[in-house]
């Protein structure tokens, strides 16, 4: 503990070193928001025209602060695709000034193009970070016409799809559970609907989506591979709006508006699929249920200049049922209560209280008995974060996070079963400090420390296993503290501007993960279950080093980035061969442990302006695991290893009314285990396997096209038609390959390939008024 | 569960299409496979010794002839088996008695393989009950509940072999008492490949197995569940035979009930 204290003290000294020299200085602060709907602008930049290289960016609540010596300055405010504002100020006291920016297109006056904002991608230290433009997502063709941010991020280098049409994703060789998916700070444990074909995110309700591929600043933690930070819209505080869409599979509707103009607003957004309505129409499936729905709601209220509160919630559920006898449902619920407080112009505080619940149920009813299988995770989470705008070159963030987990594992229960299922309780706490520092005009640094703790709490019995055999057992009384884990996670990143159009960036991060998803399946199913650290399971640890070269050319019209990474993984968890995941008395007897490594090269060329926009992404990578008890304890390539992964995304504004879009993807097939021989047991063919993941699925490629027609506005009513065609050239991409006896000729075996989708056309009607 | 999900997935994915393809699979060196069983039914009991063949080969068993196979029990009875047909070795005097431990020794191609299995005490199968269940397509199908009471002692494992209208289903249906110890069974058995309708004749063979045999057949059942929902990563099932031989040596009790669905 002493060591940790020393580290933090040293860090604080380092941070405050430059401050003592300050002369008479004043702070300009405020919020930057959209003039039309009042949404605050995350990442909008504010710079001082008179002082080259001096500026600041809004935090995630649209708050900025910049501290300068007394004087007269021209302040420039920028946000991508919004008109730039300039304001002359006389800084002789602390000033609070809010800015409202209007979208570019509607401003006829001269737009000042500022290099400061446009080459921000070169200057900031962010490496392996991509922001998703929600407006862009709307234009891209997508399966079933259901726009989906999780499918858009899969088109970025380093992010791979979990399967055909699937919203699950893998980042830089990590498994699906190593992504931290947060919606307004609340973790979402299962981000997919209908076996992964849809994500839980209704993009109508979203404001900002950022993915960080393994080098997050210290305020983020808890997962190894990535952070997907999703923020909901705050709601228009200027006027009422209704937006919606009618598609083939689902419809959605959002209503937003001011509660008090300029002061408070709300948004409610819902979505429901109606595949079950088609089922009703069929004789065969009319008693079956198959649907999901989502509800997002958020409200915010500005109490006064210094205090603002937000309440947001998400509720989503999937229901699958066969008649009255079989029903399975699962869903997430999250709730966030946030309080923004401007303690002083330089110090911004956010306090969040979060609740997150994930439920999974299967119910089988019979005449004499009922069976059910269920699991549940319930989190209470308190987060305190300070943004401290120390001076023009340092922005410090520090805070802590306390999470109480209650995890109820998946177990088989029935009217007559003698299950001794009990929840496990634990505390996951962390403290962090992170500084973003502009060292000089060329060099920017971002460094911090995260200290994470995990305590097993009492109320359950924990068994200790060695090679699947129980060697000891620990009974923890209610209220007792069990085993605790402490981890220090250093984070460091830099960017160095080589010249006006290019920079180098690098970073190192250690991430630890205390919750682990156990999955014995080759694709994500709702029966996958979460388990915390225990007397057998240690925290997973990843160390990642990244290095990148960034270049902008043609007046920042094109952005190129080349990034490489190497990641080392410790304490990875997997099931033993033939693990019994439903009935074994303690799942921990079915686990194996090992390590992993992943490395690769990612290329991204983006065109950000003009009639034609889009990007070309390419990843060359390798991902391996070594788990004692699998593959004769040798290294093997992980399932998600894909040597080549290419995506081409293009959007073209044809006329004022028509825009076209297209996607092409190509990737090496997944690493899979195929038989190398066969034999006979009891007259049935059994396959003989020699190595784990020694084969490849066939390469995957596909092209999708889309077109959007925006109808002329009628008064306030705007509408558009979106047409898309998934898998234009109808390639039968292998979804599964199975081996079986030929039913027509028992003397031979055959290989069957199943392809899911060929030519999926869809049409969606979107409206807004 | 996995199967039901798979069925539901295929309902959604009406567009899915299947076709037979050719894959160039590696050839592996042939590996020895030993499959032996002793039950409480009358002998002879058989041990089959064979080799794996390449995937592209036919399904005929590749026998290992001339092996020396013996079975002994914990009371000191021992017997060397006679090769009844190529690769198939038969007992003459061994009797299967619940509670005894049987040891198998196979000497073939210069290696000796041994295995051991204890025949559990028999749990009585009383009768069969059929419950209607609304199956896919709105047709009433039946699931079968084998009526038996699990003993108080923990660690009972069961395997069921379902025969509908004299056609034996080859799915691996297995159960244990992990969550239902000591209780009267209420769990139905079901195979999507052997749907039961009214007036069908249903026969259930119930076997009581030891843990190693349970693990073996459980793993086979998991691998077989490969479908649109995705199956487990396949592996060679864990077994009780030394020397990395494939297969299983299992001592089990067996009893059969046959009833007609009302």
Short mmCIF file of N, CA and C in Angstrom, two decimals, chain B residues 103-211:
data_model
loop_
_atom_site.label_atom_id
_atom_site.label_comp_id
_atom_site.label_asym_id
_atom_site.label_seq_id
_atom_site.Cartn_x
_atom_site.Cartn_y
_atom_site.Cartn_z
N UNK B 103 -11.55 -54.33 -14.92
CA UNK B 103 -10.32 -53.81 -15.50
C UNK B 103 -10.13 -54.40 -16.87
N UNK B 104 -9.76 -53.55 -17.80
CA UNK B 104 -9.53 -53.98 -19.18
C UNK B 104 -8.06 -53.81 -19.51
N UNK B 105 -7.51 -54.78 -20.16
CA UNK B 105 -6.14 -54.65 -20.64
C UNK B 105 -6.12 -55.05 -22.12
N UNK B 106 -5.55 -54.18 -22.94
CA UNK B 106 -5.46 -54.47 -24.37
C UNK B 106 -4.00 -54.34 -24.77
N UNK B 107 -3.47 -55.40 -25.34
CA UNK B 107 -2.09 -55.35 -25.83
C UNK B 107 -2.15 -55.43 -27.35
N UNK B 108 -1.80 -54.35 -28.00
CA UNK B 108 -1.91 -54.32 -29.45
C UNK B 108 -0.79 -53.49 -30.06
N UNK B 109 -0.24 -53.96 -31.14
CA UNK B 109 0.80 -53.26 -31.89
C UNK B 109 1.91 -52.73 -30.98
N UNK B 110 2.30 -53.59 -30.03
CA UNK B 110 3.45 -53.26 -29.20
C UNK B 110 3.18 -52.35 -28.01
N UNK B 111 1.93 -51.98 -27.80
CA UNK B 111 1.60 -51.12 -26.66
C UNK B 111 0.57 -51.83 -25.80
N UNK B 112 0.56 -51.48 -24.50
CA UNK B 112 -0.46 -52.02 -23.60
C UNK B 112 -1.33 -50.86 -23.12
N UNK B 113 -2.62 -51.04 -23.24
CA UNK B 113 -3.57 -50.01 -22.81
C UNK B 113 -4.42 -50.61 -21.70
N UNK B 114 -4.64 -49.83 -20.65
CA UNK B 114 -5.50 -50.34 -19.58
C UNK B 114 -6.59 -49.33 -19.25
N UNK B 115 -7.69 -49.88 -18.73
CA UNK B 115 -8.81 -49.04 -18.34
C UNK B 115 -9.56 -49.73 -17.22
N UNK B 116 -10.31 -48.95 -16.46
CA UNK B 116 -11.04 -49.50 -15.34
C UNK B 116 -12.37 -48.78 -15.20
N UNK B 117 -13.40 -49.56 -14.89
CA UNK B 117 -14.72 -48.95 -14.75
C UNK B 117 -15.52 -49.71 -13.71
N UNK B 118 -16.24 -48.98 -12.85
CA UNK B 118 -17.05 -49.63 -11.82
C UNK B 118 -18.51 -49.59 -12.22
N UNK B 119 -19.14 -50.78 -12.13
CA UNK B 119 -20.55 -50.83 -12.49
C UNK B 119 -21.38 -50.30 -11.32
N UNK B 120 -22.13 -49.20 -11.53
CA UNK B 120 -22.91 -48.65 -10.41
C UNK B 120 -24.02 -49.62 -10.03
N UNK B 121 -24.60 -49.40 -8.83
CA UNK B 121 -25.76 -50.18 -8.44
C UNK B 121 -26.93 -49.72 -9.30
N UNK B 122 -27.79 -50.66 -9.57
CA UNK B 122 -28.89 -50.33 -10.47
C UNK B 122 -29.96 -49.49 -9.77
N UNK B 123 -30.44 -48.48 -10.48
CA UNK B 123 -31.56 -47.68 -10.00
C UNK B 123 -32.78 -48.15 -10.80
N UNK B 124 -33.85 -48.51 -10.10
CA UNK B 124 -34.97 -49.14 -10.79
C UNK B 124 -35.75 -48.15 -11.65
N UNK B 125 -35.97 -48.54 -12.90
CA UNK B 125 -36.82 -47.75 -13.79
C UNK B 125 -38.24 -48.30 -13.65
N UNK B 126 -39.15 -47.49 -13.12
CA UNK B 126 -40.49 -47.99 -12.82
C UNK B 126 -41.40 -48.02 -14.02
N UNK B 127 -41.48 -46.90 -14.69
CA UNK B 127 -42.39 -46.83 -15.83
C UNK B 127 -42.05 -45.61 -16.67
N UNK B 128 -42.82 -45.43 -17.72
CA UNK B 128 -42.64 -44.26 -18.58
C UNK B 128 -43.93 -43.44 -18.53
N UNK B 129 -43.75 -42.11 -18.57
CA UNK B 129 -44.91 -41.22 -18.64
C UNK B 129 -44.71 -40.36 -19.88
N UNK B 130 -45.81 -40.11 -20.58
CA UNK B 130 -45.69 -39.28 -21.79
C UNK B 130 -46.45 -37.98 -21.58
N UNK B 131 -45.78 -36.88 -21.89
CA UNK B 131 -46.41 -35.58 -21.73
C UNK B 131 -46.54 -34.90 -23.09
N UNK B 132 -47.71 -34.34 -23.38
CA UNK B 132 -47.85 -33.63 -24.65
C UNK B 132 -47.06 -32.33 -24.60
N UNK B 133 -46.55 -31.94 -25.71
CA UNK B 133 -45.69 -30.76 -25.82
C UNK B 133 -45.98 -30.17 -27.18
N UNK B 134 -46.19 -28.86 -27.21
CA UNK B 134 -46.50 -28.25 -28.49
C UNK B 134 -45.21 -28.06 -29.27
N UNK B 135 -45.01 -28.88 -30.27
CA UNK B 135 -43.76 -28.84 -31.02
C UNK B 135 -43.78 -27.82 -32.13
N UNK B 136 -42.67 -27.68 -32.84
CA UNK B 136 -42.61 -26.77 -33.97
C UNK B 136 -43.69 -27.13 -34.98
N UNK B 137 -44.35 -26.14 -35.51
CA UNK B 137 -45.38 -26.42 -36.48
C UNK B 137 -46.73 -26.65 -35.85
N UNK B 138 -46.83 -26.44 -34.52
CA UNK B 138 -48.13 -26.54 -33.85
C UNK B 138 -48.62 -27.97 -33.69
N UNK B 139 -47.76 -28.96 -33.99
CA UNK B 139 -48.18 -30.36 -33.85
C UNK B 139 -47.95 -30.81 -32.42
N UNK B 140 -48.90 -31.57 -31.89
CA UNK B 140 -48.69 -32.10 -30.56
C UNK B 140 -47.71 -33.26 -30.62
N UNK B 141 -46.59 -33.10 -29.91
CA UNK B 141 -45.66 -34.21 -29.82
C UNK B 141 -45.55 -34.57 -28.34
N UNK B 142 -44.89 -35.65 -28.05
CA UNK B 142 -44.78 -36.08 -26.67
C UNK B 142 -43.33 -36.13 -26.25
N UNK B 143 -43.10 -35.77 -24.98
CA UNK B 143 -41.80 -36.06 -24.39
C UNK B 143 -42.03 -37.20 -23.41
N UNK B 144 -40.94 -37.93 -23.15
CA UNK B 144 -41.06 -39.10 -22.29
C UNK B 144 -40.39 -38.79 -20.96
N UNK B 145 -41.05 -39.12 -19.87
CA UNK B 145 -40.39 -39.01 -18.57
C UNK B 145 -40.16 -40.42 -18.05
N UNK B 146 -38.90 -40.82 -17.92
CA UNK B 146 -38.62 -42.11 -17.31
C UNK B 146 -38.80 -41.96 -15.81
N UNK B 147 -39.65 -42.77 -15.22
CA UNK B 147 -39.95 -42.63 -13.79
C UNK B 147 -38.99 -43.50 -12.99
N UNK B 148 -38.16 -42.84 -12.20
CA UNK B 148 -37.26 -43.55 -11.29
C UNK B 148 -36.93 -42.59 -10.16
N UNK B 149 -36.44 -43.11 -9.06
CA UNK B 149 -36.07 -42.24 -7.95
C UNK B 149 -34.56 -42.32 -7.73
N UNK B 150 -33.94 -41.17 -7.81
CA UNK B 150 -32.49 -41.10 -7.66
C UNK B 150 -32.12 -41.46 -6.23
N UNK B 151 -31.10 -42.30 -6.01
CA UNK B 151 -30.71 -42.67 -4.64
C UNK B 151 -30.16 -41.46 -3.86
N UNK B 152 -30.19 -41.60 -2.54
CA UNK B 152 -29.73 -40.50 -1.69
C UNK B 152 -28.26 -40.16 -1.89
N UNK B 153 -27.47 -41.19 -2.20
CA UNK B 153 -26.04 -40.92 -2.39
C UNK B 153 -25.84 -40.12 -3.67
N UNK B 154 -24.95 -39.13 -3.56
CA UNK B 154 -24.68 -38.25 -4.68
C UNK B 154 -23.80 -38.94 -5.73
N UNK B 155 -23.94 -38.57 -6.98
CA UNK B 155 -23.01 -39.05 -7.99
C UNK B 155 -23.59 -40.10 -8.92
N UNK B 156 -24.91 -40.11 -9.11
CA UNK B 156 -25.50 -41.06 -10.06
C UNK B 156 -25.56 -40.46 -11.45
N UNK B 157 -25.21 -41.28 -12.42
CA UNK B 157 -25.21 -40.82 -13.82
C UNK B 157 -26.05 -41.77 -14.65
N UNK B 158 -26.76 -41.20 -15.59
CA UNK B 158 -27.69 -42.00 -16.38
C UNK B 158 -27.52 -41.74 -17.87
N UNK B 159 -27.83 -42.76 -18.63
CA UNK B 159 -27.88 -42.57 -20.07
C UNK B 159 -29.15 -43.26 -20.56
N UNK B 160 -29.83 -42.63 -21.50
CA UNK B 160 -31.08 -43.17 -22.02
C UNK B 160 -30.97 -43.41 -23.52
N UNK B 161 -31.50 -44.51 -23.95
CA UNK B 161 -31.52 -44.82 -25.38
C UNK B 161 -32.97 -44.98 -25.78
N UNK B 162 -33.38 -44.12 -26.67
CA UNK B 162 -34.78 -44.01 -27.03
C UNK B 162 -35.03 -44.75 -28.33
N UNK B 163 -36.05 -45.62 -28.31
CA UNK B 163 -36.42 -46.33 -29.54
C UNK B 163 -37.90 -46.05 -29.80
N UNK B 164 -38.20 -45.44 -30.92
CA UNK B 164 -39.58 -45.10 -31.25
C UNK B 164 -40.01 -45.94 -32.45
N UNK B 165 -41.07 -46.69 -32.29
CA UNK B 165 -41.56 -47.59 -33.35
C UNK B 165 -40.44 -48.44 -33.93
N UNK B 166 -39.66 -49.01 -33.02
CA UNK B 166 -38.57 -49.92 -33.38
C UNK B 166 -37.41 -49.27 -34.12
N UNK B 167 -37.36 -47.93 -34.15
CA UNK B 167 -36.19 -47.24 -34.72
C UNK B 167 -35.42 -46.62 -33.56
N UNK B 168 -34.18 -47.05 -33.40
CA UNK B 168 -33.38 -46.54 -32.29
C UNK B 168 -32.74 -45.22 -32.67
N UNK B 169 -32.94 -44.22 -31.81
CA UNK B 169 -32.39 -42.89 -32.03
C UNK B 169 -30.93 -42.90 -31.59
N UNK B 170 -30.05 -42.28 -32.37
CA UNK B 170 -28.64 -42.35 -31.98
C UNK B 170 -28.15 -41.09 -31.25
N UNK B 171 -29.05 -40.25 -30.73
CA UNK B 171 -28.59 -39.10 -29.93
C UNK B 171 -28.09 -39.60 -28.57
N UNK B 172 -27.17 -38.82 -28.00
CA UNK B 172 -26.67 -39.16 -26.67
C UNK B 172 -27.52 -38.41 -25.66
N UNK B 173 -28.40 -39.13 -24.95
CA UNK B 173 -29.25 -38.49 -23.95
C UNK B 173 -28.73 -38.90 -22.59
N UNK B 174 -28.24 -37.95 -21.83
CA UNK B 174 -27.62 -38.32 -20.57
C UNK B 174 -28.09 -37.37 -19.47
N UNK B 175 -27.94 -37.81 -18.24
CA UNK B 175 -28.38 -37.01 -17.11
C UNK B 175 -27.54 -37.39 -15.90
N UNK B 176 -27.52 -36.49 -14.92
CA UNK B 176 -26.89 -36.84 -13.64
C UNK B 176 -27.73 -36.24 -12.52
N UNK B 177 -27.28 -36.43 -11.30
CA UNK B 177 -28.09 -35.97 -10.18
C UNK B 177 -27.49 -34.73 -9.51
N UNK B 178 -26.71 -33.98 -10.28
CA UNK B 178 -26.08 -32.79 -9.71
C UNK B 178 -27.09 -31.82 -9.11
N UNK B 179 -28.19 -31.61 -9.79
CA UNK B 179 -29.15 -30.66 -9.24
C UNK B 179 -30.44 -31.33 -8.78
N UNK B 180 -30.49 -32.64 -8.86
CA UNK B 180 -31.74 -33.32 -8.48
C UNK B 180 -31.44 -34.53 -7.59
N UNK B 181 -30.41 -34.44 -6.78
CA UNK B 181 -29.99 -35.61 -6.00
C UNK B 181 -31.09 -36.11 -5.08
N UNK B 182 -31.32 -37.40 -5.13
CA UNK B 182 -32.26 -38.03 -4.21
C UNK B 182 -33.72 -37.84 -4.56
N UNK B 183 -33.99 -37.18 -5.68
CA UNK B 183 -35.38 -36.87 -5.99
C UNK B 183 -35.95 -37.83 -7.03
N UNK B 184 -37.28 -37.91 -7.05
CA UNK B 184 -37.96 -38.67 -8.10
C UNK B 184 -37.76 -37.90 -9.41
N UNK B 185 -37.43 -38.62 -10.46
CA UNK B 185 -37.13 -37.91 -11.70
C UNK B 185 -38.38 -37.28 -12.30
N UNK B 186 -38.25 -36.07 -12.76
CA UNK B 186 -39.32 -35.39 -13.47
C UNK B 186 -38.79 -34.84 -14.80
N UNK B 187 -37.54 -35.11 -15.07
CA UNK B 187 -36.96 -34.54 -16.27
C UNK B 187 -37.31 -35.36 -17.49
N UNK B 188 -37.86 -34.72 -18.50
CA UNK B 188 -38.22 -35.47 -19.70
C UNK B 188 -36.98 -35.77 -20.54
N UNK B 189 -37.05 -36.79 -21.33
CA UNK B 189 -36.02 -37.03 -22.33
C UNK B 189 -36.65 -36.81 -23.70
N UNK B 190 -35.82 -36.36 -24.61
CA UNK B 190 -36.35 -35.85 -25.85
C UNK B 190 -35.25 -35.88 -26.91
N UNK B 191 -35.60 -36.26 -28.10
CA UNK B 191 -34.64 -36.15 -29.19
C UNK B 191 -35.34 -35.51 -30.38
N UNK B 192 -34.76 -34.45 -30.93
CA UNK B 192 -35.40 -33.80 -32.08
C UNK B 192 -35.44 -34.73 -33.29
N UNK B 193 -34.67 -35.82 -33.23
CA UNK B 193 -34.62 -36.73 -34.37
C UNK B 193 -35.56 -37.91 -34.19
N UNK B 194 -36.25 -37.97 -33.04
CA UNK B 194 -37.19 -39.07 -32.78
C UNK B 194 -38.43 -38.48 -32.14
N UNK B 195 -39.23 -37.81 -32.95
CA UNK B 195 -40.43 -37.18 -32.42
C UNK B 195 -41.48 -38.25 -32.15
N UNK B 196 -42.17 -38.09 -31.03
CA UNK B 196 -43.14 -39.11 -30.59
C UNK B 196 -44.55 -38.55 -30.77
N UNK B 197 -45.37 -39.32 -31.44
CA UNK B 197 -46.76 -38.91 -31.61
C UNK B 197 -47.67 -39.93 -30.94
N UNK B 198 -48.95 -39.59 -30.90
CA UNK B 198 -49.94 -40.44 -30.25
C UNK B 198 -49.90 -41.84 -30.86
N UNK B 199 -50.05 -42.86 -30.02
CA UNK B 199 -50.13 -44.27 -30.41
C UNK B 199 -48.80 -44.88 -30.84
N UNK B 200 -47.71 -44.09 -30.73
CA UNK B 200 -46.40 -44.67 -31.04
C UNK B 200 -45.98 -45.64 -29.95
N UNK B 201 -45.12 -46.57 -30.34
CA UNK B 201 -44.56 -47.48 -29.36
C UNK B 201 -43.17 -46.95 -28.98
N UNK B 202 -42.96 -46.72 -27.67
CA UNK B 202 -41.73 -46.11 -27.21
C UNK B 202 -41.01 -47.05 -26.26
N UNK B 203 -39.73 -47.26 -26.55
CA UNK B 203 -38.91 -48.08 -25.67
C UNK B 203 -37.77 -47.23 -25.14
N UNK B 204 -37.54 -47.30 -23.84
CA UNK B 204 -36.43 -46.56 -23.24
C UNK B 204 -35.52 -47.54 -22.55
N UNK B 205 -34.23 -47.52 -22.91
CA UNK B 205 -33.23 -48.28 -22.16
C UNK B 205 -32.55 -47.30 -21.22
N UNK B 206 -32.54 -47.61 -19.95
CA UNK B 206 -31.86 -46.75 -18.98
C UNK B 206 -30.59 -47.43 -18.51
N UNK B 207 -29.48 -46.71 -18.63
CA UNK B 207 -28.20 -47.26 -18.17
C UNK B 207 -27.71 -46.42 -17.01
N UNK B 208 -27.17 -47.06 -16.00
CA UNK B 208 -26.49 -46.35 -14.92
C UNK B 208 -25.00 -46.46 -15.19
N UNK B 209 -24.35 -45.30 -15.24
CA UNK B 209 -22.94 -45.25 -15.66
C UNK B 209 -22.05 -44.73 -14.55
N UNK B 210 -20.76 -44.96 -14.70
CA UNK B 210 -19.84 -44.29 -13.79
C UNK B 210 -19.48 -42.92 -14.38
N UNK B 211 -18.74 -42.14 -13.60
CA UNK B 211 -18.49 -40.75 -13.96
C UNK B 211 -17.72 -40.62 -15.29
#
